[in-house]
Amino acid sequence: VLLRGAVGAGKTTLSRGIIQGWGGESREDVVSPSYLLDVTYDRVGPGGERERLHHVDLYRLKGDEDLTRLMGDEVFRDGGVWLVEWPERLEGGGMGVDVEEVAEKVEV
């Protein structure tokens, strides 16, 4: 899920709501990834399997080298659900990550 918008538009607030609904986390347990880059939440799915949700904030990245240094070469290959704030930081980069919108934009 690619979250685009100006600073203060509500990307992190929307993410908090999604995370709370997905995993039953309390509001206090859902933290902003602004300084952590990636916060991961796990839950047990209906079939007993582990399901993972990543909340990523790429605002502070200066380029692909930052992403590789901070998260490793396998970034975004972990599967699960990804909430990505500031995905435009990836576009046109050399990470081999394709940023593609697969749904219409939703205005809130």
XYZ file of N, CA and C in Angstrom:
324
model
N 0.865 -1.156 0.000
C 0.000 0.000 0.000
C 0.909 1.215 0.000
N 0.800 2.034 -1.050
C 1.640 3.217 -1.178
C 0.877 4.425 -0.651
N 1.464 5.103 0.310
C 0.824 6.249 0.938
C 1.562 7.515 0.529
N 0.889 8.338 -0.261
C 1.484 9.581 -0.748
C 0.719 10.759 -0.163
N 1.424 11.848 0.069
C 0.790 13.068 0.559
C 1.824 13.969 1.179
N 1.464 15.213 1.322
C 2.376 16.197 1.911
C 2.629 15.869 3.382
N 3.661 16.474 3.934
C 3.938 16.342 5.363
C 2.693 16.796 6.121
N 2.249 15.976 7.063
C 1.080 16.311 7.858
C -0.249 15.928 7.227
N -0.224 15.245 6.092
C -1.467 14.884 5.396
C -2.233 13.750 6.088
N -1.577 12.995 6.952
C -2.261 11.932 7.679
C -1.847 10.518 7.302
N -0.708 10.381 6.634
C -0.241 9.050 6.221
C -0.007 8.149 7.432
N 0.653 8.661 8.442
C 0.940 7.852 9.630
C -0.335 7.577 10.419
N -1.228 8.539 10.486
C -2.498 8.331 11.189
C -3.314 7.244 10.511
N -3.383 7.280 9.184
C -4.071 6.224 8.440
C -3.411 4.878 8.691
N -2.090 4.848 8.665
C -1.352 3.602 8.924
C -1.680 3.050 10.299
N -1.737 3.922 11.296
C -2.077 3.465 12.650
C -3.426 2.758 12.672
N -4.411 3.341 11.998
C -5.734 2.721 11.948
C -5.713 1.376 11.258
N -4.984 1.289 10.157
C -4.868 0.021 9.430
C -4.198 -1.024 10.312
N -3.115 -0.646 10.973
C -2.374 -1.582 11.827
C -3.230 -2.032 13.002
N -3.945 -1.103 13.610
C -4.807 -1.472 14.736
C -5.882 -2.459 14.285
N -6.488 -2.218 13.147
C -7.517 -3.120 12.639
C -6.967 -4.469 12.213
N -5.760 -4.467 11.688
C -5.128 -5.689 11.192
C -4.721 -6.611 12.325
N -4.133 -6.029 13.361
C -3.566 -6.884 14.390
C -4.085 -6.678 15.794
N -5.014 -5.757 15.943
C -5.533 -5.524 17.275
C -4.569 -4.810 18.202
N -3.555 -4.163 17.625
C -2.608 -3.419 18.444
C -3.314 -2.216 19.068
N -2.920 -1.871 20.279
C -3.475 -0.659 20.873
C -2.798 0.549 20.245
N -3.412 1.696 20.341
C -2.853 2.917 19.756
C -1.451 3.181 20.291
N -1.218 2.895 21.554
C 0.092 3.126 22.164
C 1.160 2.189 21.615
N 0.736 1.026 21.135
C 1.690 0.041 20.617
C 2.084 0.296 19.164
N 1.352 1.162 18.482
C 1.650 1.476 17.088
C 2.509 2.738 17.067
N 3.764 2.574 16.646
C 4.701 3.701 16.657
C 5.004 4.150 15.234
N 5.377 5.414 15.103
C 5.756 5.949 13.801
C 7.122 5.416 13.402
N 7.292 5.016 12.144
C 8.595 4.529 11.706
C 9.534 5.640 11.234
N 9.212 6.889 11.523
C 9.997 8.012 10.991
C 11.483 7.894 11.282
N 11.840 7.474 12.476
C 13.258 7.360 12.826
C 13.746 5.920 12.779
N 12.824 4.973 12.758
C 13.182 3.549 12.748
C 13.234 2.988 11.338
N 12.632 3.664 10.380
C 12.508 3.281 8.985
C 11.475 2.183 8.779
N 11.583 1.065 9.497
C 10.658 -0.061 9.314
C 10.240 -0.593 10.676
N 8.933 -0.615 10.913
C 8.385 -1.241 12.114
C 7.556 -2.427 11.634
N 7.812 -3.589 12.201
C 7.159 -4.817 11.764
C 6.209 -5.318 12.843
N 5.034 -5.735 12.417
C 4.022 -6.296 13.312
C 3.707 -7.709 12.833
N 3.564 -8.625 13.769
C 3.236 -10.012 13.457
C 1.908 -10.377 14.106
N 1.198 -11.278 13.467
C -0.014 -11.844 14.056
C -0.134 -13.278 13.568
N -0.973 -14.032 14.234
C -1.265 -15.397 13.809
C -2.527 -15.338 12.966
N -2.433 -15.841 11.742
C -3.561 -15.824 10.820
C -4.606 -16.851 11.181
N -5.713 -16.844 10.463
C -6.818 -17.761 10.768
C -6.440 -19.236 10.651
N -5.454 -19.552 9.827
C -5.011 -20.939 9.682
C -3.838 -21.285 10.588
N -3.487 -20.374 11.499
C -2.385 -20.615 12.419
C -1.028 -20.175 11.891
N -0.980 -19.664 10.656
C 0.284 -19.229 10.067
C 0.634 -17.807 10.529
N 1.925 -17.519 10.510
C 2.397 -16.179 10.871
C 2.130 -15.234 9.702
N 1.561 -14.093 10.012
C 1.359 -13.043 9.019
C 2.103 -11.803 9.491
N 2.679 -11.088 8.549
C 3.535 -9.952 8.885
C 3.075 -8.697 8.149
N 3.131 -7.580 8.852
C 2.842 -6.280 8.273
C 4.014 -5.358 8.577
N 4.524 -4.692 7.541
C 5.618 -3.732 7.685
C 5.075 -2.327 7.486
N 5.469 -1.404 8.343
C 5.140 0.007 8.181
C 6.466 0.729 7.970
N 6.632 1.304 6.781
C 7.913 1.885 6.374
C 7.726 3.360 6.059
N 8.650 4.185 6.525
C 8.653 5.618 6.216
C 9.985 5.942 5.551
N 9.944 6.274 4.266
C 11.165 6.504 3.488
C 11.528 7.984 3.378
N 10.844 8.845 4.113
C 11.040 10.291 3.981
C 12.495 10.715 4.149
N 13.195 10.144 5.095
C 14.564 10.568 5.414
C 15.631 9.977 4.492
N 15.241 9.087 3.591
C 16.231 8.486 2.694
C 16.745 9.511 1.694
N 18.011 9.399 1.414
C 18.626 10.269 0.422
C 18.884 9.532 -0.887
N 18.655 8.247 -0.905
C 18.873 7.465 -2.119
C 18.812 5.985 -1.831
N 18.978 5.201 -2.883
C 18.919 3.748 -2.759
C 19.989 3.206 -1.821
N 21.143 3.881 -1.785
C 22.229 3.404 -0.922
C 21.796 3.431 0.540
N 21.047 4.464 0.942
C 20.541 4.536 2.309
C 19.628 3.359 2.610
N 18.738 3.048 1.680
C 17.794 1.953 1.892
C 18.524 0.626 2.020
N 19.483 0.376 1.156
C 20.249 -0.864 1.213
C 21.049 -0.947 2.506
N 21.672 0.153 2.891
C 22.487 0.166 4.111
C 21.627 -0.087 5.346
N 20.433 0.488 5.378
C 19.592 0.386 6.563
C 18.770 -0.899 6.626
N 18.348 -1.412 5.458
C 17.437 -2.552 5.467
C 17.983 -3.787 4.770
N 19.105 -3.677 4.080
C 19.688 -4.838 3.424
C 19.181 -5.025 2.004
N 19.800 -5.946 1.304
C 19.480 -6.195 -0.097
C 18.120 -6.863 -0.301
N 17.611 -7.489 0.729
C 16.356 -8.232 0.587
C 15.130 -7.398 0.934
N 15.290 -6.085 0.980
C 14.178 -5.216 1.331
C 12.988 -5.476 0.411
N 11.809 -5.499 0.964
C 10.531 -5.713 0.284
C 10.355 -7.128 -0.264
N 11.260 -8.028 0.031
C 11.109 -9.400 -0.451
C 10.599 -10.338 0.645
N 10.288 -9.765 1.794
C 9.850 -10.527 2.957
C 8.410 -11.007 2.818
N 7.675 -10.497 1.858
C 6.266 -10.843 1.747
C 5.451 -10.066 2.761
N 4.277 -10.526 3.007
C 3.411 -9.839 3.944
C 2.821 -8.571 3.341
N 2.293 -7.746 4.193
C 1.681 -6.482 3.808
C 2.678 -5.364 4.082
N 2.800 -4.434 3.138
C 3.717 -3.303 3.289
C 2.928 -2.009 3.186
N 3.014 -1.185 4.222
C 2.498 0.182 4.190
C 3.720 1.068 4.001
N 3.809 1.759 2.873
C 5.016 2.516 2.538
C 4.683 3.992 2.422
N 5.202 4.781 3.372
C 5.077 6.229 3.295
C 6.247 6.775 2.474
N 5.970 7.744 1.626
C 6.956 8.371 0.749
C 7.555 7.371 -0.249
N 6.720 6.607 -0.974
C 7.250 5.618 -1.924
C 7.996 6.249 -3.096
N 7.763 7.520 -3.352
C 8.464 8.177 -4.461
C 9.976 8.196 -4.249
N 10.439 7.958 -3.019
C 11.879 7.873 -2.757
C 12.493 6.650 -3.438
N 11.666 5.675 -3.812
C 12.153 4.465 -4.485
C 12.119 4.591 -5.998
N 11.225 5.382 -6.504
C 10.993 5.433 -7.930
C 12.225 5.895 -8.694
N 12.525 5.169 -9.743
C 13.667 5.514 -10.578
C 15.001 5.105 -9.984
N 14.964 4.399 -8.873
C 16.203 3.990 -8.220
C 16.708 2.664 -8.757
N 17.844 2.255 -8.274
C 18.470 1.029 -8.744
C 18.247 -0.170 -7.854
N 17.214 -0.133 -6.991
C 16.983 -1.220 -6.047
C 16.339 -2.436 -6.692
N 15.851 -2.302 -7.903
C 15.104 -3.402 -8.491
C 13.727 -3.534 -7.884
N 13.256 -2.481 -7.234
C 11.923 -2.462 -6.645
C 11.001 -1.732 -7.604
N 9.955 -2.391 -8.033
C 8.988 -1.761 -8.917
C 7.883 -1.147 -8.083
N 7.739 0.156 -8.184
C 6.653 0.836 -7.499
C 5.529 0.980 -8.513
N 4.439 0.289 -8.245
C 3.326 0.268 -9.183
C 2.029 0.465 -8.418
N 1.213 1.368 -8.891
C -0.089 1.561 -8.276
C -1.056 0.578 -8.908
N -1.728 -0.187 -8.075
C -2.629 -1.207 -8.596
C -4.099 -0.886 -8.299
N -4.342 0.258 -7.720
C -5.708 0.689 -7.436
C -5.817 2.186 -7.664
N -7.023 2.632 -7.778
C -7.237 4.058 -7.937
C -6.865 4.784 -6.662
N -6.532 6.048 -6.796
C -6.240 6.866 -5.631
C -7.522 7.059 -4.838
N -7.391 7.112 -3.537
C -8.525 7.334 -2.665
C -8.316 8.655 -1.948
N -9.237 9.559 -2.113
C -9.159 10.835 -1.422
C -9.855 10.698 -0.082
N -9.178 11.127 0.983
C -9.793 11.079 2.325
C -9.791 12.450 2.938
